[in-house]
């Protein structure tokens, strides 16, 4: 199984973000799974790739040419896919992934998460997706999403397709379970 992870090109200001990111990279590798991510070596992105690689995991980075210098492409990934645009980046990441996880990040992370979730809602894929809610980073967003359900803008079943968990292993277990069920 390959997990696409959306996360920051910065490290943030809480050391728990780095700790959880590195732990996720190690967990993906220890399960014999692969990582698909944005291809950078800086910020949480680089920490994730380094941890997965150190654990013997396969790491596929996807980066658009215009970000090769800005995000500084990772020189040691198993495979670096260079694309022309952000649209191609997201499509390539989705094509190579069996499931999606969002870690702390900024507007790019949120945009990627919401786009892949929208694609699932539109039945363009049936792959599981989730957020690792490290240090309650995603709690305000999850509360907002529950509010959209309460106000009739989001169906409860659609809301439930976004898996949220504070624990890495249980999040990965839940994603694997949904992935297996979708394959039936």
Backbone as ProteinMPNN parsed JSONL, in Angstrom:
{"seq_chain_A": "XXXXXXXXXXXXXXXXXXXXXXXXXXXXXXXXXXXXXXXXXXXXXXXXXXXXXXXXXXXXXXXXXXXXXXXXXXXXXXXXXXXXXXXXXXXXXXXXXXXXXXXXXXXXXXXXXXXXXXXXXXXXXXXXXXXXXXXXXXXXXXXXXXXXXXXXXXXXXXXXXXXXXXXXXXXXXXXXXXXXXXXX", "coords_chain_A": {"N_chain_A": [[0.846, -1.172, 0.0], [0.481, 2.257, -0.725], [0.912, 5.359, 0.767], [-0.206, 8.574, 0.425], [0.943, 11.59, 1.581], [0.037, 14.707, 2.734], [1.49, 17.689, 3.749], [3.276, 20.22, 5.643], [5.708, 22.444, 4.16], [7.189, 23.727, 5.869], [8.353, 23.489, 9.282], [6.747, 24.216, 11.385], [5.825, 25.425, 14.704], [5.792, 23.775, 16.895], [7.322, 21.185, 18.532], [6.134, 18.686, 18.563], [4.949, 18.32, 16.109], [7.047, 17.727, 14.339], [7.997, 15.399, 15.587], [5.772, 13.642, 15.344], [5.55, 13.546, 12.575], [7.986, 12.337, 11.776], [7.652, 9.912, 13.108], [5.447, 8.91, 11.717], [6.589, 8.511, 9.183], [8.442, 6.479, 9.814], [6.634, 4.503, 10.625], [5.192, 3.955, 8.277], [7.235, 2.856, 6.703], [7.907, 0.64, 8.319], [5.727, -0.997, 8.019], [6.078, -1.903, 5.533], [5.041, -0.401, 3.537], [4.67, 2.153, 1.003], [5.62, 5.6, 0.51], [4.136, 8.508, -0.769], [4.659, 11.794, -1.654], [5.128, 15.411, -1.637], [7.766, 15.823, -2.607], [9.795, 17.522, -1.6], [12.716, 18.544, 0.337], [12.721, 20.118, 2.524], [11.321, 21.41, 5.631], [8.475, 19.821, 7.227], [7.994, 18.031, 5.211], [10.505, 17.1, 4.274], [11.436, 15.895, 6.625], [9.616, 13.781, 6.93], [10.102, 12.224, 4.598], [12.831, 11.578, 4.996], [12.679, 10.038, 7.368], [11.124, 7.859, 6.54], [12.727, 6.804, 4.494], [15.021, 6.156, 6.029], [14.009, 4.045, 7.439], [13.941, 2.125, 5.551], [11.933, 2.363, 3.671], [10.057, 2.837, 0.603], [10.085, 5.826, -1.231], [8.289, 8.108, -3.009], [8.555, 11.082, -4.595], [6.841, 13.946, -5.751], [7.116, 16.707, -7.701], [6.603, 19.976, -8.963], [8.264, 21.665, -11.651], [8.606, 24.447, -11.207], [8.824, 24.587, -8.48], [11.081, 23.253, -7.749], [13.449, 24.575, -6.994], [12.469, 26.395, -5.045], [11.162, 24.809, -3.051], [13.144, 23.039, -2.773], [14.033, 20.229, -4.039], [14.069, 16.853, -2.909], [17.04, 15.041, -2.715], [17.416, 12.32, -2.31], [15.253, 10.603, -2.566], [13.444, 7.605, -3.44], [12.247, 7.685, -5.925], [11.906, 10.465, -7.954], [9.487, 12.415, -9.297], [9.155, 14.744, -11.713], [7.084, 17.352, -12.614], [5.021, 19.539, -14.685], [3.128, 21.305, -13.564], [1.097, 22.381, -10.743], [-1.368, 21.142, -10.854], [-0.78, 18.808, -12.28], [0.953, 17.691, -10.439], [-0.721, 17.067, -8.223], [-2.467, 15.26, -9.43], [-0.687, 13.217, -10.194], [0.291, 12.418, -7.693], [-2.061, 11.428, -6.552], [-2.596, 9.338, -8.325], [-0.557, 7.544, -7.769], [-1.083, 6.706, -5.222], [-2.698, 4.817, -2.576], [-4.089, 5.592, -0.409], [-4.727, 8.509, 1.645], [-3.248, 10.985, 3.743], [-3.362, 13.761, 5.876], [-1.12, 15.869, 7.483], [-0.025, 18.38, 9.86], [0.046, 21.569, 8.292], [0.019, 24.277, 5.888], [-1.882, 26.463, 3.762], [-1.557, 25.135, 1.312], [-1.491, 22.427, 2.036], [-4.079, 22.134, 3.108], [-5.598, 22.732, 0.847], [-4.897, 20.603, -0.858], [-5.849, 18.416, 0.655], [-8.641, 18.981, 0.726], [-9.248, 18.956, -1.994], [-8.696, 16.256, -2.76], [-10.503, 14.971, -1.15], [-12.889, 16.004, -2.151], [-12.765, 14.863, -4.697], [-13.164, 12.213, -3.968], [-15.785, 12.374, -2.949], [-17.103, 12.975, -5.324], [-16.953, 10.546, -6.527], [-14.673, 9.949, -7.986], [-12.626, 8.501, -7.084], [-12.152, 5.868, -4.663], [-10.591, 5.831, -2.481], [-9.295, 5.737, 0.856], [-9.136, 8.466, 3.248], [-7.527, 10.589, 5.617], [-6.827, 12.513, 8.625], [-4.047, 13.187, 10.645], [-4.309, 14.069, 13.784], [-2.399, 15.693, 15.314], [-1.443, 17.109, 18.353], [-3.899, 18.37, 18.566], [-4.141, 19.849, 16.229], [-5.884, 19.733, 14.002], [-8.375, 19.894, 15.208], [-10.039, 22.33, 15.371], [-10.77, 22.556, 12.637], [-12.11, 20.113, 12.21], [-14.252, 20.459, 13.934], [-15.498, 22.621, 12.656], [-16.232, 21.311, 10.266], [-18.108, 19.516, 11.274], [-20.001, 21.386, 11.983], [-20.793, 22.236, 9.438], [-22.196, 20.022, 8.654], [-24.304, 20.07, 10.52], [-25.613, 22.367, 9.657], [-26.573, 21.61, 7.229], [-24.98, 21.639, 4.903], [-23.201, 19.689, 4.323], [-23.229, 16.263, 3.929], [-23.715, 13.768, 6.421], [-22.62, 11.189, 5.973], [-20.659, 11.724, 4.063], [-18.998, 13.389, 5.572], [-18.082, 11.518, 7.411], [-16.314, 10.056, 5.899], [-13.882, 11.253, 6.08], [-11.36, 10.392, 7.974], [-10.302, 10.84, 11.255], [-7.677, 10.871, 13.579], [-5.68, 10.692, 16.527], [-3.619, 9.018, 16.946], [-0.979, 7.374, 15.347], [-0.681, 4.603, 14.563], [-3.31, 3.557, 14.861], [-4.667, 5.202, 13.073], [-3.448, 4.453, 10.622], [-4.192, 1.743, 10.599], [-6.98, 1.998, 10.378], [-7.206, 3.271, 7.888], [-6.137, 1.244, 6.266], [-8.053, -0.748, 6.641], [-10.386, 0.433, 5.492], [-9.432, 0.704, 2.904], [-9.11, -2.015, 2.186], [-11.779, -2.858, 2.344], [-12.89, -1.355, 0.27], [-11.733, -2.58, -1.874], [-13.094, -4.926, -2.153]], "CA_chain_A": [[0.0, 0.0, 0.0], [1.206, 3.525, -0.765], [0.209, 6.43, 1.455], [0.117, 9.945, 0.023], [0.872, 12.459, 2.745], [0.054, 16.147, 2.521], [2.028, 18.301, 4.963], [3.947, 21.495, 5.461], [7.09, 22.616, 3.722], [7.811, 24.309, 7.058], [8.25, 22.561, 10.408], [5.832, 24.69, 12.41], [6.469, 25.892, 15.933], [5.577, 22.822, 17.978], [8.162, 20.014, 18.248], [5.31, 17.489, 18.385], [4.68, 18.154, 14.684], [8.206, 17.018, 13.784], [8.011, 14.056, 16.169], [4.709, 12.834, 14.727], [5.889, 13.382, 11.161], [9.031, 11.316, 11.685], [7.061, 8.637, 13.535], [4.634, 8.412, 10.613], [7.516, 7.999, 8.173], [8.952, 5.186, 10.282], [5.517, 3.545, 10.65], [4.926, 3.562, 6.884], [8.322, 1.954, 6.308], [7.876, -0.613, 9.094], [4.643, -1.823, 7.484], [6.418, -2.297, 4.174], [4.269, 0.432, 2.632], [5.405, 3.22, 0.349], [5.217, 6.982, 0.757], [4.037, 9.453, -1.874], [4.562, 13.128, -1.041], [5.427, 16.521, -2.528], [9.1, 15.799, -3.186], [10.741, 18.499, -1.06], [13.559, 18.098, 1.448], [12.617, 21.06, 3.633], [10.149, 21.362, 6.487], [7.963, 18.499, 7.597], [8.093, 17.153, 4.047], [11.814, 16.462, 4.302], [11.512, 15.025, 7.811], [8.836, 12.587, 6.626], [10.838, 11.429, 3.619], [14.051, 11.059, 5.63], [12.322, 8.977, 8.32], [10.678, 6.69, 5.783], [13.921, 6.256, 3.848], [15.872, 5.567, 7.067], [13.385, 2.781, 7.808], [13.958, 1.214, 4.408], [10.722, 2.509, 2.874], [10.073, 3.448, -0.726], [9.581, 7.196, -1.185], [8.058, 8.737, -4.302], [8.313, 12.512, -4.493], [6.286, 14.555, -6.965], [7.352, 18.142, -7.542], [6.588, 20.74, -10.201], [9.533, 22.323, -11.98], [8.719, 25.784, -10.623], [9.097, 24.475, -7.045], [12.304, 22.479, -7.51], [14.365, 25.426, -6.241], [11.809, 26.999, -3.88], [10.976, 23.797, -2.016], [14.383, 22.271, -2.792], [13.675, 18.819, -4.209], [14.829, 15.907, -2.08], [17.962, 14.334, -3.6], [17.609, 10.911, -1.96], [14.046, 9.789, -2.647], [13.528, 6.438, -4.315], [11.872, 8.142, -7.263], [11.433, 11.844, -7.999], [8.723, 12.683, -10.511], [9.088, 16.185, -11.963], [5.927, 17.653, -13.452], [4.975, 20.926, -15.137], [2.196, 22.18, -12.857], [0.507, 21.887, -9.5], [-2.443, 20.217, -11.218], [-0.141, 17.53, -12.604], [1.5, 17.161, -9.189], [-1.796, 16.454, -7.442], [-2.962, 14.085, -10.17], [0.33, 12.159, -10.113], [0.299, 11.922, -6.318], [-3.265, 10.615, -6.388], [-2.479, 8.117, -9.135], [0.412, 6.631, -7.163], [-1.456, 6.447, -3.826], [-3.843, 3.978, -2.215], [-4.758, 6.277, 0.697], [-4.225, 9.87, 1.831], [-3.193, 11.477, 5.114], [-2.898, 15.137, 6.046], [-0.456, 16.257, 8.712], [-0.047, 19.834, 9.931], [0.555, 22.309, 7.141], [-0.654, 25.535, 5.603], [-2.965, 26.484, 2.78], [-1.345, 24.108, 0.3], [-1.909, 21.157, 2.634], [-5.536, 22.131, 3.182], [-6.12, 22.676, -0.522], [-4.724, 19.225, -1.34], [-6.779, 17.57, 1.392], [-10.021, 19.213, 0.298], [-9.429, 18.512, -3.375], [-8.772, 14.798, -2.841], [-11.764, 14.607, -0.503], [-13.928, 16.318, -3.144], [-12.688, 13.82, -5.729], [-13.824, 11.022, -3.409], [-17.212, 12.687, -2.909], [-17.59, 12.901, -6.703], [-16.732, 9.157, -6.957], [-13.533, 9.833, -8.889], [-11.83, 7.446, -6.456], [-12.762, 5.347, -3.424], [-9.462, 5.649, -1.573], [-9.519, 6.344, 2.169], [-8.347, 9.635, 3.584], [-7.61, 10.941, 7.02], [-5.927, 13.511, 9.191], [-3.391, 12.87, 11.9], [-4.642, 15.243, 14.578], [-1.304, 15.91, 16.259], [-1.56, 18.279, 19.232], [-5.194, 18.995, 18.252], [-3.994, 20.781, 15.114], [-7.066, 19.721, 13.133], [-9.631, 19.946, 15.965], [-10.938, 23.407, 14.915], [-11.298, 22.224, 11.307], [-13.074, 19.022, 12.366], [-15.438, 21.084, 14.53], [-16.134, 23.368, 11.573], [-16.864, 20.358, 9.361], [-19.32, 19.054, 11.954], [-20.962, 22.492, 11.871], [-21.356, 22.229, 8.083], [-23.206, 18.96, 8.652], [-25.439, 20.578, 11.295], [-26.315, 23.391, 8.882], [-27.088, 21.032, 5.991], [-24.121, 21.844, 3.743], [-22.379, 18.493, 4.15], [-23.903, 15.042, 4.349], [-23.018, 13.066, 7.506], [-21.814, 10.082, 5.414], [-19.474, 12.312, 3.448], [-18.138, 13.832, 6.68], [-17.476, 10.335, 8.031], [-15.242, 9.503, 5.059], [-12.617, 11.851, 6.528], [-10.989, 9.725, 9.225], [-9.404, 11.642, 12.098], [-7.134, 10.101, 14.695], [-4.484, 11.274, 17.15], [-2.605, 7.962, 17.024], [-0.517, 6.959, 14.021], [-0.979, 3.202, 14.229], [-4.745, 3.347, 14.678], [-5.04, 5.857, 11.815], [-3.019, 3.592, 9.514], [-5.056, 0.554, 10.625], [-8.301, 2.367, 9.864], [-7.059, 3.486, 6.446], [-5.953, -0.073, 5.636], [-9.343, -1.43, 6.68], [-11.246, 1.04, 4.48], [-8.853, 0.338, 1.602], [-9.44, -3.421, 1.938], [-13.219, -2.935, 2.091], [-13.149, -0.779, -1.05], [-11.228, -3.511, -2.879], [-13.998, -6.076, -2.254]], "C_chain_A": [[0.893, 1.237, 0.0], [0.321, 4.615, -0.16], [0.704, 7.773, 0.932], [-0.081, 10.836, 1.241], [1.002, 13.914, 2.302], [0.504, 16.785, 3.824], [2.859, 19.513, 4.622], [5.356, 21.415, 4.926], [7.866, 23.433, 4.766], [7.618, 23.311, 8.192], [7.224, 22.99, 11.45], [6.581, 25.034, 13.678], [6.241, 24.978, 17.134], [6.398, 21.565, 17.669], [7.364, 18.725, 18.071], [4.975, 17.251, 16.915], [5.812, 17.374, 14.018], [8.231, 15.578, 14.293], [6.98, 13.144, 15.51], [5.004, 12.568, 13.262], [6.93, 12.288, 10.978], [8.498, 9.949, 12.095], [6.181, 8.058, 12.434], [5.518, 7.843, 9.51], [8.064, 6.629, 8.55], [7.854, 4.119, 10.244], [5.178, 3.06, 9.243], [5.98, 2.557, 6.435], [8.223, 0.617, 7.033], [6.767, -1.545, 8.621], [4.954, -2.336, 6.079], [5.625, -1.532, 3.129], [5.186, 1.466, 1.977], [4.818, 4.573, 0.697], [5.19, 7.732, -0.564], [3.868, 10.822, -1.224], [5.068, 14.155, -2.037], [6.85, 16.694, -2.995], [10.133, 16.75, -2.626], [11.573, 17.905, 0.07], [13.463, 19.022, 2.648], [11.338, 20.84, 4.431], [9.758, 19.958, 6.896], [8.085, 17.52, 6.44], [9.423, 16.384, 4.058], [11.967, 15.505, 5.469], [10.782, 13.709, 7.57], [9.597, 11.667, 5.679], [12.077, 10.801, 4.241], [13.742, 9.904, 6.579], [11.886, 7.714, 7.598], [11.87, 6.013, 5.1], [14.831, 5.551, 4.86], [15.33, 4.22, 7.524], [13.333, 1.778, 6.675], [12.741, 1.306, 3.505], [10.978, 3.119, 1.509], [9.442, 4.834, -0.62], [9.507, 7.753, -2.601], [7.732, 10.198, -4.058], [7.812, 13.039, -5.821], [6.385, 16.066, -6.8], [7.297, 18.836, -8.899], [7.906, 21.482, -10.405], [9.679, 23.672, -11.282], [8.975, 25.753, -9.112], [10.393, 23.722, -6.732], [13.29, 23.303, -6.683], [13.728, 25.964, -4.964], [11.652, 26.001, -2.741], [12.203, 22.894, -1.895], [14.076, 20.769, -2.833], [14.634, 17.912, -3.436], [15.726, 15.064, -2.979], [18.014, 12.816, -3.388], [16.356, 10.051, -2.05], [14.249, 8.629, -3.612], [13.257, 6.83, -5.76], [11.342, 9.565, -7.16], [10.764, 12.062, -9.351], [8.61, 14.199, -10.639], [7.968, 16.432, -12.969], [5.918, 19.145, -13.772], [4.117, 21.845, -14.279], [1.724, 21.552, -11.556], [-0.62, 20.898, -9.798], [-1.878, 18.833, -11.529], [0.434, 16.882, -11.343], [0.421, 16.404, -8.421], [-2.34, 15.204, -8.131], [-1.968, 12.934, -10.075], [0.385, 11.569, -8.706], [-0.899, 11.008, -6.089], [-3.162, 9.294, -7.138], [-1.557, 7.088, -8.499], [0.005, 6.168, -5.759], [-2.662, 5.523, -3.711], [-4.664, 4.603, -1.096], [-4.054, 7.614, 0.9], [-4.279, 10.253, 3.302], [-2.716, 12.919, 5.082], [-2.295, 15.288, 7.437], [-0.535, 17.78, 8.804], [0.618, 20.47, 8.715], [-0.272, 23.56, 6.94], [-1.72, 25.397, 4.529], [-2.788, 25.446, 1.686], [-1.796, 22.74, 0.783], [-3.429, 21.066, 2.672], [-6.159, 22.022, 1.802], [-6.028, 21.258, -1.079], [-5.705, 18.274, -0.661], [-8.203, 17.743, 0.873], [-10.243, 18.79, -1.151], [-9.564, 16.993, -3.455], [-10.04, 14.281, -2.176], [-12.94, 14.888, -1.45], [-13.931, 15.277, -4.255], [-13.354, 12.533, -5.241], [-15.337, 11.22, -3.389], [-17.84, 12.55, -4.306], [-17.394, 11.521, -7.327], [-15.648, 9.046, -8.035], [-12.502, 8.844, -8.351], [-12.575, 6.996, -5.207], [-11.692, 5.118, -2.36], [-9.729, 6.343, -0.24], [-8.631, 7.565, 2.398], [-8.568, 10.001, 5.041], [-6.672, 12.063, 7.39], [-5.333, 12.951, 10.468], [-3.495, 14.128, 12.753], [-3.625, 15.459, 15.706], [-1.515, 17.207, 17.034], [-2.832, 19.075, 18.935], [-5.124, 19.998, 17.112], [-5.264, 20.872, 14.281], [-8.395, 19.819, 13.884], [-10.539, 21.104, 15.54], [-11.553, 23.121, 13.534], [-12.362, 21.132, 11.405], [-14.369, 19.542, 12.988], [-16.205, 21.874, 13.476], [-16.863, 22.423, 10.615], [-18.135, 19.781, 9.978], [-20.408, 20.123, 11.899], [-21.581, 22.533, 10.474], [-22.398, 21.13, 7.936], [-24.469, 19.458, 9.349], [-26.272, 21.583, 10.503], [-26.765, 22.892, 7.507], [-26.255, 21.255, 4.75], [-23.229, 20.655, 3.433], [-23.147, 17.311, 4.705], [-23.059, 14.333, 5.409], [-22.131, 11.943, 6.957], [-20.545, 10.601, 4.749], [-18.495, 12.761, 4.525], [-17.392, 12.651, 7.283], [-16.397, 9.696, 7.171], [-13.888, 10.12, 5.379], [-12.315, 11.301, 7.918], [-10.03, 10.633, 9.988], [-8.955, 10.794, 13.274], [-5.903, 10.814, 15.224], [-3.325, 10.29, 17.162], [-2.252, 7.442, 15.63], [-0.961, 5.547, 13.682], [-2.466, 2.971, 14.02], [-5.239, 4.046, 13.41], [-4.669, 4.976, 10.629], [-3.855, 2.317, 9.448], [-6.418, 0.86, 10.015], [-8.25, 2.611, 8.357], [-6.929, 2.16, 5.708], [-7.266, -0.844, 5.577], [-10.296, -0.893, 5.603], [-10.749, 0.693, 3.074], [-9.225, -1.1, 1.228], [-10.928, -3.577, 1.615], [-13.571, -2.414, 0.712], [-12.728, -1.724, -2.176], [-12.154, -4.717, -3.077], [-15.01, -5.935, -3.353]], "O_chain_A": [[1.938, 1.256, 0.651], [-0.846, 4.77, -0.52], [1.898, 8.068, 0.993], [-1.147, 10.835, 1.856], [1.939, 14.293, 1.599], [-0.028, 16.469, 4.888], [3.114, 19.798, 3.452], [6.096, 20.468, 5.19], [9.031, 23.779, 4.569], [6.81, 22.389, 8.077], [6.868, 22.194, 12.318], [7.807, 24.949, 13.734], [6.478, 25.382, 18.272], [6.181, 20.94, 16.631], [7.869, 17.767, 17.487], [4.743, 16.111, 16.51], [5.562, 16.466, 13.225], [8.46, 14.646, 13.522], [7.286, 12.004, 15.16], [4.734, 11.476, 12.763], [6.775, 11.413, 10.126], [8.855, 8.937, 11.491], [6.164, 6.843, 12.234], [5.209, 6.786, 8.961], [8.142, 5.73, 7.713], [8.109, 2.973, 9.876], [4.905, 1.876, 9.046], [5.65, 1.524, 5.853], [8.434, -0.431, 6.424], [6.861, -2.759, 8.805], [4.186, -3.11, 5.508], [5.54, -1.951, 1.975], [6.343, 1.62, 2.368], [3.668, 4.678, 1.123], [6.105, 7.609, -1.378], [3.027, 10.991, -0.341], [5.405, 13.804, -3.168], [7.13, 17.643, -3.727], [11.256, 16.79, -3.128], [11.196, 16.905, 0.681], [14.06, 18.744, 3.689], [10.404, 20.18, 3.976], [10.574, 19.037, 6.913], [8.258, 16.32, 6.654], [9.447, 15.167, 3.872], [12.555, 14.433, 5.329], [11.266, 12.646, 7.958], [9.719, 10.469, 5.933], [12.343, 9.617, 4.033], [14.46, 8.904, 6.595], [12.248, 6.611, 8.008], [11.997, 4.789, 5.132], [15.352, 4.472, 4.578], [16.092, 3.351, 7.947], [12.75, 0.704, 6.816], [12.527, 0.434, 2.663], [11.97, 3.814, 1.288], [8.393, 5.0, 0.003], [10.515, 7.857, -3.299], [6.748, 10.518, -3.391], [8.289, 12.638, -6.883], [5.809, 16.637, -5.874], [7.872, 18.35, -9.873], [8.57, 21.873, -9.445], [10.767, 24.007, -10.813], [9.309, 26.782, -8.524], [10.756, 23.576, -5.565], [13.905, 22.772, -5.758], [14.37, 25.987, -3.915], [11.973, 26.311, -1.593], [12.271, 22.066, -0.986], [13.885, 20.131, -1.797], [15.832, 18.176, -3.331], [15.233, 14.432, -3.914], [18.596, 12.103, -4.205], [16.383, 8.887, -1.652], [15.115, 8.672, -4.486], [13.931, 6.38, -6.687], [10.437, 9.84, -6.372], [11.386, 11.915, -10.403], [8.034, 14.858, -9.773], [7.912, 15.808, -14.028], [6.696, 19.918, -13.213], [4.351, 23.053, -14.262], [1.924, 20.363, -11.303], [-0.801, 19.924, -9.067], [-2.423, 17.817, -11.099], [0.402, 15.659, -11.203], [0.615, 15.257, -8.019], [-2.637, 14.207, -7.474], [-2.374, 11.786, -9.892], [0.513, 10.355, -8.546], [-0.763, 9.936, -5.5], [-3.594, 8.254, -6.64], [-1.757, 5.886, -8.673], [0.681, 5.324, -5.171], [-3.513, 5.449, -4.598], [-5.801, 4.197, -0.856], [-2.948, 7.835, 0.406], [-5.217, 9.902, 4.018], [-1.784, 13.26, 4.354], [-2.891, 14.884, 8.436], [-1.071, 18.413, 7.894], [1.614, 19.971, 8.19], [-1.161, 23.863, 7.735], [-2.37, 24.36, 4.402], [-3.779, 24.922, 1.177], [-2.41, 21.981, 0.033], [-4.001, 20.039, 2.31], [-7.137, 21.3, 1.612], [-6.971, 20.77, -1.701], [-6.318, 17.43, -1.316], [-8.892, 16.758, 0.61], [-11.325, 18.312, -1.494], [-10.452, 16.491, -4.145], [-10.59, 13.262, -2.595], [-13.875, 14.092, -1.532], [-14.997, 14.856, -4.704], [-14.028, 11.847, -6.01], [-16.086, 10.321, -3.775], [-18.966, 12.071, -4.445], [-17.64, 11.34, -8.52], [-15.7, 8.162, -8.889], [-11.614, 8.405, -9.081], [-13.508, 7.658, -4.752], [-11.872, 4.309, -1.451], [-10.324, 7.42, -0.21], [-7.544, 7.687, 1.834], [-9.63, 9.761, 5.616], [-5.843, 12.505, 6.594], [-6.024, 12.322, 11.269], [-2.842, 15.133, 12.471], [-3.964, 15.411, 16.889], [-1.738, 18.265, 16.447], [-2.843, 20.302, 19.04], [-5.956, 20.902, 17.031], [-5.678, 21.966, 13.895], [-9.449, 19.826, 13.249], [-11.735, 20.876, 15.36], [-12.726, 23.416, 13.303], [-13.402, 21.22, 10.753], [-15.459, 19.112, 12.609], [-17.432, 21.8, 13.416], [-17.986, 22.707, 10.199], [-19.128, 19.581, 9.28], [-21.592, 19.807, 11.781], [-22.767, 22.832, 10.336], [-23.365, 21.277, 7.188], [-25.574, 19.289, 8.835], [-27.492, 21.644, 10.658], [-27.284, 23.672, 6.707], [-26.757, 21.082, 3.64], [-22.574, 20.622, 2.392], [-23.656, 17.359, 5.825], [-21.832, 14.299, 5.309], [-21.008, 11.763, 7.426], [-19.483, 9.989, 4.86], [-17.291, 12.536, 4.401], [-16.215, 12.762, 7.627], [-15.633, 8.869, 7.668], [-12.853, 9.574, 4.996], [-12.934, 11.694, 8.906], [-9.059, 11.134, 9.422], [-9.755, 10.087, 13.887], [-5.172, 11.458, 14.471], [-2.176, 10.683, 17.366], [-3.135, 7.113, 14.839], [-1.553, 5.317, 12.627], [-2.851, 2.259, 13.092], [-6.138, 3.538, 12.74], [-5.484, 4.773, 9.729], [-4.193, 1.857, 8.357], [-6.945, 0.072, 9.229], [-9.156, 2.201, 7.631], [-7.533, 1.968, 4.652], [-7.558, -1.512, 4.586], [-10.933, -1.668, 4.889], [-11.542, 0.423, 2.172], [-9.609, -1.371, 0.09], [-11.295, -4.338, 0.72], [-14.451, -2.961, 0.048], [-13.276, -1.684, -3.278], [-12.016, -5.448, -4.058], [-15.834, -6.828, -3.553]]}, "name": "protein", "num_of_chains": 1, "seq": "XXXXXXXXXXXXXXXXXXXXXXXXXXXXXXXXXXXXXXXXXXXXXXXXXXXXXXXXXXXXXXXXXXXXXXXXXXXXXXXXXXXXXXXXXXXXXXXXXXXXXXXXXXXXXXXXXXXXXXXXXXXXXXXXXXXXXXXXXXXXXXXXXXXXXXXXXXXXXXXXXXXXXXXXXXXXXXXXXXXXXXXX"}
